[in-house]
mmCIF file of N, CA, C and O in Angstrom:
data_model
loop_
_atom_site.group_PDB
_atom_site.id
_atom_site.type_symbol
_atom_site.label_atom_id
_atom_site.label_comp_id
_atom_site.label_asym_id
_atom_site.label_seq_id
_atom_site.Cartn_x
_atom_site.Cartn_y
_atom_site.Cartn_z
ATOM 1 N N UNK U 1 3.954 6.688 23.505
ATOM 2 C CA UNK U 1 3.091 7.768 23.075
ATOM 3 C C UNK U 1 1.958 7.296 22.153
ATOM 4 O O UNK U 1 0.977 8.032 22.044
ATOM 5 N N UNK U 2 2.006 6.019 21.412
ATOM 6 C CA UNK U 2 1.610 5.857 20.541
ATOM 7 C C UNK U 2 0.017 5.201 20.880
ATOM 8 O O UNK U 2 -1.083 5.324 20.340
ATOM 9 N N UNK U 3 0.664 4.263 22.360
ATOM 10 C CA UNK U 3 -0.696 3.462 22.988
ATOM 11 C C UNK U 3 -1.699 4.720 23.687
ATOM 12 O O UNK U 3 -2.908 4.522 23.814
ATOM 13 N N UNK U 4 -1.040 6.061 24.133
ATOM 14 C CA UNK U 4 -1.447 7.019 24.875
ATOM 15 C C UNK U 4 -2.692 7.548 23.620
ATOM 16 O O UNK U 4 -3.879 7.741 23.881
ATOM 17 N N UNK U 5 -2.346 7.633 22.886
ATOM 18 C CA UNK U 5 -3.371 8.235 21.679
ATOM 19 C C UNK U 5 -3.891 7.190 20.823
ATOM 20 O O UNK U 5 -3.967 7.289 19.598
ATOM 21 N N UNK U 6 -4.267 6.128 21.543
ATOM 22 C CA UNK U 6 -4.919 4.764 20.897
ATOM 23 C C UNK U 6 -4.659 4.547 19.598
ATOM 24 O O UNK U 6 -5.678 4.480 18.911
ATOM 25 N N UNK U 7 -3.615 4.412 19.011
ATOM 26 C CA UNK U 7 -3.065 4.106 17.692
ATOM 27 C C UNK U 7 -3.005 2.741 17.364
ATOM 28 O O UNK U 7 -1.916 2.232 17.627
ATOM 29 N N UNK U 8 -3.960 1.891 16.801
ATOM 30 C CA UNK U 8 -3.684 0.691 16.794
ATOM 31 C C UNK U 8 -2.722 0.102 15.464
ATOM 32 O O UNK U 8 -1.917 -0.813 15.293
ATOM 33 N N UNK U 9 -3.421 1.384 14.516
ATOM 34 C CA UNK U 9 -2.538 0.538 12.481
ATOM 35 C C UNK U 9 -1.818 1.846 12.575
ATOM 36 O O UNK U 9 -2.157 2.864 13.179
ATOM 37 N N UNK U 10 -0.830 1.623 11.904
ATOM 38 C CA UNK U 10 -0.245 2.593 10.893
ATOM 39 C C UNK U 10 -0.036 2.145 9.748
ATOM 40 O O UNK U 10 0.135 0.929 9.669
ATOM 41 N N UNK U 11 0.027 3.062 8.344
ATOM 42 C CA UNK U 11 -0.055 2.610 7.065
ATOM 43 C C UNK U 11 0.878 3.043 6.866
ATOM 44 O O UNK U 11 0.901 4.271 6.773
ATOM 45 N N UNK U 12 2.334 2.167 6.669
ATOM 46 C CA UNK U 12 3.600 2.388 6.315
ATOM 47 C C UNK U 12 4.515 2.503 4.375
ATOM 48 O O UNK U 12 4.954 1.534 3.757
ATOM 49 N N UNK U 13 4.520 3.119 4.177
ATOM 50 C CA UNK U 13 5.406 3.430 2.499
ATOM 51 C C UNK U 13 7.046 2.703 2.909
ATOM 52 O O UNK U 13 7.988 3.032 3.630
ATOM 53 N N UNK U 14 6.683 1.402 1.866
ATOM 54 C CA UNK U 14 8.129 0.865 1.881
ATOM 55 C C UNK U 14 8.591 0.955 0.312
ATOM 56 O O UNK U 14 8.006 0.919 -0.771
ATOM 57 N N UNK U 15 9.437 1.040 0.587
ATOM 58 C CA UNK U 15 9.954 0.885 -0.984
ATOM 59 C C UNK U 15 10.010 -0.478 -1.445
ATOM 60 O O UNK U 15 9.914 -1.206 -0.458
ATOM 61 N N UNK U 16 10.109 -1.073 -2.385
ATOM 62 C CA UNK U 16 9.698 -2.237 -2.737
ATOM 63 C C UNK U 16 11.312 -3.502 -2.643
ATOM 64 O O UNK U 16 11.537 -4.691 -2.422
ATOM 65 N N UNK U 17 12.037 -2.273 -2.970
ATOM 66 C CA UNK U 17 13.613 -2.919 -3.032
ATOM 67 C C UNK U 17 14.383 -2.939 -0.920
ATOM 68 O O UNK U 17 15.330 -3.395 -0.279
ATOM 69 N N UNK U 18 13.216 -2.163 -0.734
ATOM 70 C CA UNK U 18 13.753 -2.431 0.767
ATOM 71 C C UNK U 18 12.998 -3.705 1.652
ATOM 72 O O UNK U 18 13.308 -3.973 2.813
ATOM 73 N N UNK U 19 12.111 -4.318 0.987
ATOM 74 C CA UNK U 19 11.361 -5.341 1.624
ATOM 75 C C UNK U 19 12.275 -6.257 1.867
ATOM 76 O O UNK U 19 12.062 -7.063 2.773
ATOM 77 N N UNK U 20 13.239 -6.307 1.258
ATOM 78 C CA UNK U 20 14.207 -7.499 1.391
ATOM 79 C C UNK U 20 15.062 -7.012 2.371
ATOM 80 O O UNK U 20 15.851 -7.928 2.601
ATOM 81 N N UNK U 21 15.286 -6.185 2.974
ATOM 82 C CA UNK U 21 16.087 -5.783 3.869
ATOM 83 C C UNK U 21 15.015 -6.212 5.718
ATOM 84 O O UNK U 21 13.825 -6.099 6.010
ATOM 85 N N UNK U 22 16.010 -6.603 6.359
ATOM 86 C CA UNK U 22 15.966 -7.509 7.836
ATOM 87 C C UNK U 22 15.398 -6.318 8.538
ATOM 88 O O UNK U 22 14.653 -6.790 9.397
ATOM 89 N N UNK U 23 15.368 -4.924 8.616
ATOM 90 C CA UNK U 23 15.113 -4.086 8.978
ATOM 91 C C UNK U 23 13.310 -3.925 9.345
ATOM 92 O O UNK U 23 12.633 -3.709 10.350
ATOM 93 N N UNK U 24 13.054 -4.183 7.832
ATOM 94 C CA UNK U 24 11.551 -4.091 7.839
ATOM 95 C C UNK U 24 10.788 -5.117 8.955
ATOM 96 O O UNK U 24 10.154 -4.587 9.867
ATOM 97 N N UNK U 25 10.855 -6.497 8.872
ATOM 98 C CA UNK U 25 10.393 -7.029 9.685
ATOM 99 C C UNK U 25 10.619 -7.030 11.661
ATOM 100 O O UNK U 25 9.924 -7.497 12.563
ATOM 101 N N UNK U 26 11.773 -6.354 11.650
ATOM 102 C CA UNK U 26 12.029 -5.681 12.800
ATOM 103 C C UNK U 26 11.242 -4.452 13.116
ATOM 104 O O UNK U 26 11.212 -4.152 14.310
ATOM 105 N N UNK U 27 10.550 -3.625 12.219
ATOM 106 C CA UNK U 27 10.057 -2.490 12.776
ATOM 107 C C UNK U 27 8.603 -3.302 12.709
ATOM 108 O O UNK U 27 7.973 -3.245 13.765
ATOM 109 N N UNK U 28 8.033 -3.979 11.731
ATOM 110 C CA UNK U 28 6.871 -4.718 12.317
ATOM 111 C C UNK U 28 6.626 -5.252 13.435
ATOM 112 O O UNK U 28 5.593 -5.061 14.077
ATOM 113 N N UNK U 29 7.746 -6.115 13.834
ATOM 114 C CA UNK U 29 7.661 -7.209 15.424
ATOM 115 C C UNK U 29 7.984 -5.522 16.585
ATOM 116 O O UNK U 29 7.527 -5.505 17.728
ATOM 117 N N UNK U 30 8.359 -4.953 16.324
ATOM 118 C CA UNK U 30 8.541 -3.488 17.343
ATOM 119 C C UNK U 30 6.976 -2.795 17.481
ATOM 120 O O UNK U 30 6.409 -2.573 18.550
ATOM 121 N N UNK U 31 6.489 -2.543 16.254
ATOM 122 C CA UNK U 31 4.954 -2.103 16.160
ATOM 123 C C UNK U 31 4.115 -3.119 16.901
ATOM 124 O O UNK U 31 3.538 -2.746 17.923
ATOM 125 N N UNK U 32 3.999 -4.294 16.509
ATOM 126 C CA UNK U 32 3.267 -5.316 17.128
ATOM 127 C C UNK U 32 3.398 -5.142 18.565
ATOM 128 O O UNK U 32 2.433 -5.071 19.327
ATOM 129 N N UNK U 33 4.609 -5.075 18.912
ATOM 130 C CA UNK U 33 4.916 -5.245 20.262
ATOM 131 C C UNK U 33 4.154 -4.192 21.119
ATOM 132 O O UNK U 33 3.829 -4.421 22.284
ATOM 133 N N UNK U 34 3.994 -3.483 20.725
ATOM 134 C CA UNK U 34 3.090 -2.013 21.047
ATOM 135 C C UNK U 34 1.638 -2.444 20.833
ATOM 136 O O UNK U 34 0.726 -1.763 21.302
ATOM 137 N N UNK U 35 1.464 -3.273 20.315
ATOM 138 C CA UNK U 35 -0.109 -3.196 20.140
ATOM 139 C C UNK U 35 -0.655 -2.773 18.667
ATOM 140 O O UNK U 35 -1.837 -2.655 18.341
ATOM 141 N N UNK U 36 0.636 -2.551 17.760
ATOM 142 C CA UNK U 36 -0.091 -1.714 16.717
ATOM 143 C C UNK U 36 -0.158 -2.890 15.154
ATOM 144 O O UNK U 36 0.560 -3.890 15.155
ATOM 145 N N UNK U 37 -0.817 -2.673 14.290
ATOM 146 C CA UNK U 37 -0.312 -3.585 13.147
ATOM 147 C C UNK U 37 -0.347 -2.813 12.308
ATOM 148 O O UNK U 37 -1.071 -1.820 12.248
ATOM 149 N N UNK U 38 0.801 -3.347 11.203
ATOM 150 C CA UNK U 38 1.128 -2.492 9.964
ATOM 151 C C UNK U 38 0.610 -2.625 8.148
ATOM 152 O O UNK U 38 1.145 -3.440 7.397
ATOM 153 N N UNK U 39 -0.174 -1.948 7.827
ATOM 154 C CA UNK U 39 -0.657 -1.991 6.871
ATOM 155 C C UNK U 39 -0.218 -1.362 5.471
ATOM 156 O O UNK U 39 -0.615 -0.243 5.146
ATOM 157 N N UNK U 40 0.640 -2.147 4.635
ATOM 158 C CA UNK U 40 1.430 -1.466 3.412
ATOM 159 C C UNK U 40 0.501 -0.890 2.710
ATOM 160 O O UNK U 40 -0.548 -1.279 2.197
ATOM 161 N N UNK U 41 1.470 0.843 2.813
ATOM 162 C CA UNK U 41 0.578 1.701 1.738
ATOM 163 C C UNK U 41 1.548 1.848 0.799
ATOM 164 O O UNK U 41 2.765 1.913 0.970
ATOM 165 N N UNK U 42 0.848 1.901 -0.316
ATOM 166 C CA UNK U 42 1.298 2.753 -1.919
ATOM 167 C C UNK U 42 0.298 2.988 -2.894
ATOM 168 O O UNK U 42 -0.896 3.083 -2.610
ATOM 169 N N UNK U 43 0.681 3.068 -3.841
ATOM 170 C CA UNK U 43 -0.520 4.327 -4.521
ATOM 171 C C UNK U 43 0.095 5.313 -5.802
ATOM 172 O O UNK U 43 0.891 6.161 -5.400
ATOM 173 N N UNK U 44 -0.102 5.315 -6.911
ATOM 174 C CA UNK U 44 0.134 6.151 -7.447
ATOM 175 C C UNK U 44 -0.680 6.810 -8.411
ATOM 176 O O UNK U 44 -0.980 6.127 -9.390
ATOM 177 N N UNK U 45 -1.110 7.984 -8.364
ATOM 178 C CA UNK U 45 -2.207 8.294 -9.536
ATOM 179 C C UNK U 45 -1.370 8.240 -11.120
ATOM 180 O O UNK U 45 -1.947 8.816 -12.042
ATOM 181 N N UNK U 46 -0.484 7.787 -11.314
ATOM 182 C CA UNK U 46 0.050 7.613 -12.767
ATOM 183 C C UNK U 46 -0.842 5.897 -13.208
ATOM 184 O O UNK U 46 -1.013 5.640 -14.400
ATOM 185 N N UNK U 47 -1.186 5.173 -12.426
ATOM 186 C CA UNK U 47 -1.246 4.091 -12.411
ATOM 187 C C UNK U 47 -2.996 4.014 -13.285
ATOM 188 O O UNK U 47 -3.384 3.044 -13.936
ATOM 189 N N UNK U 48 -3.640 5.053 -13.095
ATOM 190 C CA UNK U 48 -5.026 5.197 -13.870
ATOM 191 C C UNK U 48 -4.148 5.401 -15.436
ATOM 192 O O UNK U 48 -4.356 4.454 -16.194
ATOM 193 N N UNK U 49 -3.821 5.784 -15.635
ATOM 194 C CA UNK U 49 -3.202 5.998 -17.300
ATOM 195 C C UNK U 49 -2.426 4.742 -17.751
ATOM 196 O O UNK U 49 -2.559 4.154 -18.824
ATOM 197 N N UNK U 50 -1.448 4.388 -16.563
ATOM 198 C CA UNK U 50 -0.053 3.429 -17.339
ATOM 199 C C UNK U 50 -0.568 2.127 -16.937
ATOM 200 O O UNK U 50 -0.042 1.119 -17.408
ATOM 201 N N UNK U 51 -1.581 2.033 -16.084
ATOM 202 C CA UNK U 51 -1.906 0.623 -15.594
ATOM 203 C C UNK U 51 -0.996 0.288 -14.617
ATOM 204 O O UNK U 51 -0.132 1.043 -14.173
ATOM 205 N N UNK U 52 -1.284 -1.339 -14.144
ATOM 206 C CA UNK U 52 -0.943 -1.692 -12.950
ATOM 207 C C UNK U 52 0.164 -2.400 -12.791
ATOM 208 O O UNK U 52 0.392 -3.129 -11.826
ATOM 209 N N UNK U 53 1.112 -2.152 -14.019
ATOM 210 C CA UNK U 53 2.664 -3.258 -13.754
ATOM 211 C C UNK U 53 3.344 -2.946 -12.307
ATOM 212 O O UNK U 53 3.626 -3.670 -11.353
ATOM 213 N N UNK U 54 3.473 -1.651 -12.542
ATOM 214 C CA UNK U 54 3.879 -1.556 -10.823
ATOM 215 C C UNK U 54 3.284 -1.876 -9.695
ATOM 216 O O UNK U 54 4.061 -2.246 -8.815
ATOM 217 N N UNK U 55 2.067 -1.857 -9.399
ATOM 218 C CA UNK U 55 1.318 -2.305 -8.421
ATOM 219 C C UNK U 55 1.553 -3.986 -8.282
ATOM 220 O O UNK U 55 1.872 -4.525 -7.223
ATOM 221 N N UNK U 56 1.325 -4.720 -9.595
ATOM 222 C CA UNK U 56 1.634 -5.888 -9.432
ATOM 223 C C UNK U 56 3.320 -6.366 -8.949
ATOM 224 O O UNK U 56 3.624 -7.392 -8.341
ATOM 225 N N UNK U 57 4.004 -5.562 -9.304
ATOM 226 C CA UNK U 57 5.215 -5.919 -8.726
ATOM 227 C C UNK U 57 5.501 -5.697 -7.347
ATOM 228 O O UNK U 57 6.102 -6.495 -6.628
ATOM 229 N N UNK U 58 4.892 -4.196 -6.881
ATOM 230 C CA UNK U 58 4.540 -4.236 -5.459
ATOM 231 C C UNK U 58 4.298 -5.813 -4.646
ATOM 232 O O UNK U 58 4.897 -6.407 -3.750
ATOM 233 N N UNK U 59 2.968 -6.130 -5.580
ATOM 234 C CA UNK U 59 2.741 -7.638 -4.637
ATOM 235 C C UNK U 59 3.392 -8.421 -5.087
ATOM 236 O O UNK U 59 3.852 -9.046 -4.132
ATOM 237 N N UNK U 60 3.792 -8.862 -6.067
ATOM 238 C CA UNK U 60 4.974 -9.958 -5.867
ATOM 239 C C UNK U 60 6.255 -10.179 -4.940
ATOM 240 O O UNK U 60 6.858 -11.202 -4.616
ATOM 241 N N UNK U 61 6.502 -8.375 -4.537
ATOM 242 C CA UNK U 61 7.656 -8.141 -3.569
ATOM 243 C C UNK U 61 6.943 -8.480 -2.336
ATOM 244 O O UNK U 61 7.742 -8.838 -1.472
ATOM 245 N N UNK U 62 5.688 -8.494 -1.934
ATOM 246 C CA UNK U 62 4.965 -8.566 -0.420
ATOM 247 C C UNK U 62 5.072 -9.855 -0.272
ATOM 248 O O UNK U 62 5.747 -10.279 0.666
ATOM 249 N N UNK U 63 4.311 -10.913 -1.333
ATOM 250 C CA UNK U 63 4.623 -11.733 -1.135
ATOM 251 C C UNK U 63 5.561 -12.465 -1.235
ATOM 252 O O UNK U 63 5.306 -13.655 -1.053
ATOM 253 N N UNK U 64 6.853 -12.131 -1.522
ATOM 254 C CA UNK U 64 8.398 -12.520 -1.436
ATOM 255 C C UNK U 64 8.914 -12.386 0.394
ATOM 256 O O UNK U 64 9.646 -13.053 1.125
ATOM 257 N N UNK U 65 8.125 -11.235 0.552
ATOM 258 C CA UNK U 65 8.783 -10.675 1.486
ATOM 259 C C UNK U 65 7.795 -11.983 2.364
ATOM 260 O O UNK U 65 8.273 -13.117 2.390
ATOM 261 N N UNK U 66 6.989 -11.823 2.767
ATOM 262 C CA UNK U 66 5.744 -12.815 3.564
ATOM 263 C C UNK U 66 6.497 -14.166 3.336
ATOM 264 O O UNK U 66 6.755 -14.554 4.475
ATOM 265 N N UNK U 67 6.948 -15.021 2.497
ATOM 266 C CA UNK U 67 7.524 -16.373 2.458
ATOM 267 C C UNK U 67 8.873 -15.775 3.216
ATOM 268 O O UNK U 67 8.756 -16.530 4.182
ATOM 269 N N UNK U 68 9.766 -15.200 3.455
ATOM 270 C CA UNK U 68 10.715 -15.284 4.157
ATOM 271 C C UNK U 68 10.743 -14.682 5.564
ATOM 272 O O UNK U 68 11.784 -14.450 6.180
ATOM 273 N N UNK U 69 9.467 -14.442 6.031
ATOM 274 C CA UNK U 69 9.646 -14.202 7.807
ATOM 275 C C UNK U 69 8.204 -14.972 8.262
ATOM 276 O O UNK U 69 7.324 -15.546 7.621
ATOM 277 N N UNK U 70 8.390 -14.725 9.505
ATOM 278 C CA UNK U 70 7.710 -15.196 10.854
ATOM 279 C C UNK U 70 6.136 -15.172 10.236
ATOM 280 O O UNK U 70 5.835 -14.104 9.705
ATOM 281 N N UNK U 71 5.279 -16.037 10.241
ATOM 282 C CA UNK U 71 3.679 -15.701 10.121
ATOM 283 C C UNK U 71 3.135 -14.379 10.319
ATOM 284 O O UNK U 71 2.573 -13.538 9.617
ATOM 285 N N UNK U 72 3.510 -14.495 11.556
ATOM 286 C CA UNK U 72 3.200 -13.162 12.338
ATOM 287 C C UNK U 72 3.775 -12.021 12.173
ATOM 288 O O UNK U 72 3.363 -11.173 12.964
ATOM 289 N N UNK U 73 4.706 -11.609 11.329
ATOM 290 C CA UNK U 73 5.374 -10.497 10.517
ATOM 291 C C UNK U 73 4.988 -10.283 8.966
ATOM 292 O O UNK U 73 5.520 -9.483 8.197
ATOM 293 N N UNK U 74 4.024 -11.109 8.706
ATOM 294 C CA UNK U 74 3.539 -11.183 7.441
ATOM 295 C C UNK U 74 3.143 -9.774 7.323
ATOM 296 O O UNK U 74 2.792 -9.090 8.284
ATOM 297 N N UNK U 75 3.242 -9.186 5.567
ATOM 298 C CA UNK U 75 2.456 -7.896 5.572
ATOM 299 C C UNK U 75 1.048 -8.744 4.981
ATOM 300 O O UNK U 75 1.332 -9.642 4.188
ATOM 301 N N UNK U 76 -0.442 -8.561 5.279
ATOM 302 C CA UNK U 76 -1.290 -8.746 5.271
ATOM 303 C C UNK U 76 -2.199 -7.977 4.363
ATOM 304 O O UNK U 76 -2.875 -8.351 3.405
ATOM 305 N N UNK U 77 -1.992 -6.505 5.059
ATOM 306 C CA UNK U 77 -3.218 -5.640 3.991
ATOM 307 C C UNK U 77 -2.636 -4.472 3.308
ATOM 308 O O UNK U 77 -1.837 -3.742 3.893
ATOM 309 N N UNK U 78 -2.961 -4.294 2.242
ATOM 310 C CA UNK U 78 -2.302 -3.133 1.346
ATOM 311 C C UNK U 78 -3.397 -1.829 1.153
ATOM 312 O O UNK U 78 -4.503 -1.880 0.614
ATOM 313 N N UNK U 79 -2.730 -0.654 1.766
ATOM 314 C CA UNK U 79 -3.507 0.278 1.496
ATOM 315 C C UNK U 79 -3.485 1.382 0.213
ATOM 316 O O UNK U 79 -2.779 2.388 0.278
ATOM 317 N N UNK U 80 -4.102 1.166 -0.641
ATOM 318 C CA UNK U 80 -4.164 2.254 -1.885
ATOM 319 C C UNK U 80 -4.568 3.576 -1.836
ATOM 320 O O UNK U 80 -5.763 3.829 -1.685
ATOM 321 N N UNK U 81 -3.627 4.581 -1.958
ATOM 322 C CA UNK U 81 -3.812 6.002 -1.535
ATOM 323 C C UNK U 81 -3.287 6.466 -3.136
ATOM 324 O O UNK U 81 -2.149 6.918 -3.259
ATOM 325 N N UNK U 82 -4.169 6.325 -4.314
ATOM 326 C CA UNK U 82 -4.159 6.853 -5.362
ATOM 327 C C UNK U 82 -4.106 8.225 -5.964
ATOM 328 O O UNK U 82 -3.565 8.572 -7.013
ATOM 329 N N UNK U 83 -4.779 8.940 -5.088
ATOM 330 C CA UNK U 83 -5.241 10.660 -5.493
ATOM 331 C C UNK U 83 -5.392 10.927 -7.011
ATOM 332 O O UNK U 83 -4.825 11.561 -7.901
ATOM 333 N N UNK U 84 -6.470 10.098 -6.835
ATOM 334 C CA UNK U 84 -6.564 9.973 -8.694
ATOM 335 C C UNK U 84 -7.906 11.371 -8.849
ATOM 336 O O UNK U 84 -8.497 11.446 -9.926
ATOM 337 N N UNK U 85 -8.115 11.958 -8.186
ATOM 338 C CA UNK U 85 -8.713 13.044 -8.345
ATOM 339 C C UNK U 85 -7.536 14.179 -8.989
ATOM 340 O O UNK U 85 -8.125 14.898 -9.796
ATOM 341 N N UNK U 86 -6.312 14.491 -8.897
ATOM 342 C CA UNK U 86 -5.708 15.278 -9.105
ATOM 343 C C UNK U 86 -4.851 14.681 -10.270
ATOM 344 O O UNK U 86 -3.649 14.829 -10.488
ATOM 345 N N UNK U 87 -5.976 13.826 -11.098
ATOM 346 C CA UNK U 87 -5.476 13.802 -12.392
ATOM 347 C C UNK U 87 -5.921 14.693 -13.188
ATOM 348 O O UNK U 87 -6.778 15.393 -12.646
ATOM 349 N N UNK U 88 -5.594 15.088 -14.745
ATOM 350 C CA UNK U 88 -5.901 15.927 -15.528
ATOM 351 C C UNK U 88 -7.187 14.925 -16.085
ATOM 352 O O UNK U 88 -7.010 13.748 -16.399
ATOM 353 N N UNK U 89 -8.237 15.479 -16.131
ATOM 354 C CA UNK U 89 -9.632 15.471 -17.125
ATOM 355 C C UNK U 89 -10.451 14.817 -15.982
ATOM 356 O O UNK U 89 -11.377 14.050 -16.246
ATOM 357 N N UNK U 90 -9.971 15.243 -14.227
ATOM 358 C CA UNK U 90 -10.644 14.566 -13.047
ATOM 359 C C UNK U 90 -11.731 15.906 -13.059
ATOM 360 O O UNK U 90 -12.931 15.634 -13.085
ATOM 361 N N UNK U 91 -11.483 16.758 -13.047
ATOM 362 C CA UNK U 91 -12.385 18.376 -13.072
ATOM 363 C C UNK U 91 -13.297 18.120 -13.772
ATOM 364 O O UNK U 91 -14.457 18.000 -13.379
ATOM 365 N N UNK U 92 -12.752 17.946 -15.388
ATOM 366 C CA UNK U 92 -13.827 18.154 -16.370
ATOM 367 C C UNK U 92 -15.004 17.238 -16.943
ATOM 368 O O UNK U 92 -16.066 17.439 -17.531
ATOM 369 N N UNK U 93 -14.186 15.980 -16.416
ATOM 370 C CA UNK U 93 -15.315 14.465 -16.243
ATOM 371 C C UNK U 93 -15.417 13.646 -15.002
ATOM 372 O O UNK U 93 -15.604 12.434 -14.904
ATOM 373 N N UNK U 94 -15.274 14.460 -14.160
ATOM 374 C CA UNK U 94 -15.509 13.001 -12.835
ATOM 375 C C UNK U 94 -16.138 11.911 -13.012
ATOM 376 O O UNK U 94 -15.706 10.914 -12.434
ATOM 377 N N UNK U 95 -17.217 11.815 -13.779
ATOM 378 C CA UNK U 95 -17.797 10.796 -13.681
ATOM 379 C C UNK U 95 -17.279 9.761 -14.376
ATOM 380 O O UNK U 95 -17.169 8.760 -13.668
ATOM 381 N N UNK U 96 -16.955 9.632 -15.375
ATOM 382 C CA UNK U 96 -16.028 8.948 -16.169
ATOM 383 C C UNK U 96 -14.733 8.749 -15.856
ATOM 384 O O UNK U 96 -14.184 7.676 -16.102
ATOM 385 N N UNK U 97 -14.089 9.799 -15.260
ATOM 386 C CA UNK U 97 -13.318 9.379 -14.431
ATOM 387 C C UNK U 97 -13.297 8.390 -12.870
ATOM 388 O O UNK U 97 -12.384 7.687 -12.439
ATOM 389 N N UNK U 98 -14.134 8.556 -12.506
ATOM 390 C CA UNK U 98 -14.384 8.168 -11.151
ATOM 391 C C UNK U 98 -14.822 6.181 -11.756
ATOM 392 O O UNK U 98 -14.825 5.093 -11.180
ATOM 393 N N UNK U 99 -15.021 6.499 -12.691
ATOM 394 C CA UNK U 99 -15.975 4.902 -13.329
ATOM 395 C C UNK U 99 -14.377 4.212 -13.701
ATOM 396 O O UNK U 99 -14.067 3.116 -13.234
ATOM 397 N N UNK U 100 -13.497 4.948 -14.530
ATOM 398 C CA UNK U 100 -11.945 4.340 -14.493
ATOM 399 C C UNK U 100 -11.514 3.982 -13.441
ATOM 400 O O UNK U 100 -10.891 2.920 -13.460
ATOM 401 N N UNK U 101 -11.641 4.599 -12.309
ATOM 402 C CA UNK U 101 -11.033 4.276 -10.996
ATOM 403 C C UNK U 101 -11.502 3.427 -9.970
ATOM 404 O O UNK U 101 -10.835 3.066 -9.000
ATOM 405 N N UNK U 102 -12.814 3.082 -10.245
ATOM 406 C CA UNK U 102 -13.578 1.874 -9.708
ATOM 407 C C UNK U 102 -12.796 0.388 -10.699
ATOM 408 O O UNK U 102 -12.467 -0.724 -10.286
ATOM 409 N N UNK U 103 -12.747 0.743 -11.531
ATOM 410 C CA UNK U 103 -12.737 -0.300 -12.908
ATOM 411 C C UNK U 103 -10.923 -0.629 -12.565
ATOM 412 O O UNK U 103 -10.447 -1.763 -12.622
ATOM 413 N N UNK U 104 -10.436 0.126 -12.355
ATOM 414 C CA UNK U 104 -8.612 0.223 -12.162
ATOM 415 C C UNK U 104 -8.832 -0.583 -10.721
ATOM 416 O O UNK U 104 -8.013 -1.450 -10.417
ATOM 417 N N UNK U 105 -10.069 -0.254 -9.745
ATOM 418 C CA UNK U 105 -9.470 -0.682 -8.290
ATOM 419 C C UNK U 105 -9.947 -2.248 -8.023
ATOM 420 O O UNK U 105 -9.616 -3.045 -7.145
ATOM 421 N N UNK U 106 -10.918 -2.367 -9.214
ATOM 422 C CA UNK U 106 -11.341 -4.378 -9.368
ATOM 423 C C UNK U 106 -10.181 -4.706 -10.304
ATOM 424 O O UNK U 106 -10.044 -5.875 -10.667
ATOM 425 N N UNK U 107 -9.693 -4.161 -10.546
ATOM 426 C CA UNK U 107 -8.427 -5.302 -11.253
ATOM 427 C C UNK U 107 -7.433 -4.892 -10.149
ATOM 428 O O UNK U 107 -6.710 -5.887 -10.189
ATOM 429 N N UNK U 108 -6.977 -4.219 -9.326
ATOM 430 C CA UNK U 108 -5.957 -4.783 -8.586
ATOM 431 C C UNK U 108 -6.341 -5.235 -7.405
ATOM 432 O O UNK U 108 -5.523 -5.761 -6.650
#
């Protein structure tokens, strides 16, 4: 169904403690096999306030995960789905806000 509606990426939410599980790289080599490639999403709008410890641990787990499989099961690209608009003081200053969130998205 998936090749029928030209789906080439999907942007998949893993949990970070499941990367280590044999599972994941099986549903990648299954996607591939289809034609499709998988692009890790996460994202959190807490991350404009608390900063990026979590994000960085995110990638330390990708790349944990990337040294223990196939080249070609590597996760490659990370997609950031922040919704940092539906923070509090996003209404009343966008612009200043929006300048944090440029400034938050060159450091990670």
């Amino acid at each position: 169904p998936m090749k029928k509606l030209g789906i080439t990426r999907i942007y998949q939410l893993v949990p970070i403690e499941y990367l280590s599980e044999p599972e994941v790289p099986v549903m990648i080599k299954n996607l591939l096999d289809m034609g499709i490639d998988t692009s890790f999403l996460t994202g959190d709008s807490s991350w404009m306030t608390d900063g990026l410890t979590e994000y960085k641990q995110i990638v330390d787990a990708i790349v944990k995960y990337n040294q223990n499989v196939d080249k070609n099961l590597a996760i490659t690209e990370i997609a950031l789905d922040m919704e940092a608009h539906s923070l509090q003081g996003w209404q009343q200053n966008p612009k200043e806000s929006f300048k944090k969130y440029i400034d938050l998205m060159k450091q990670a």
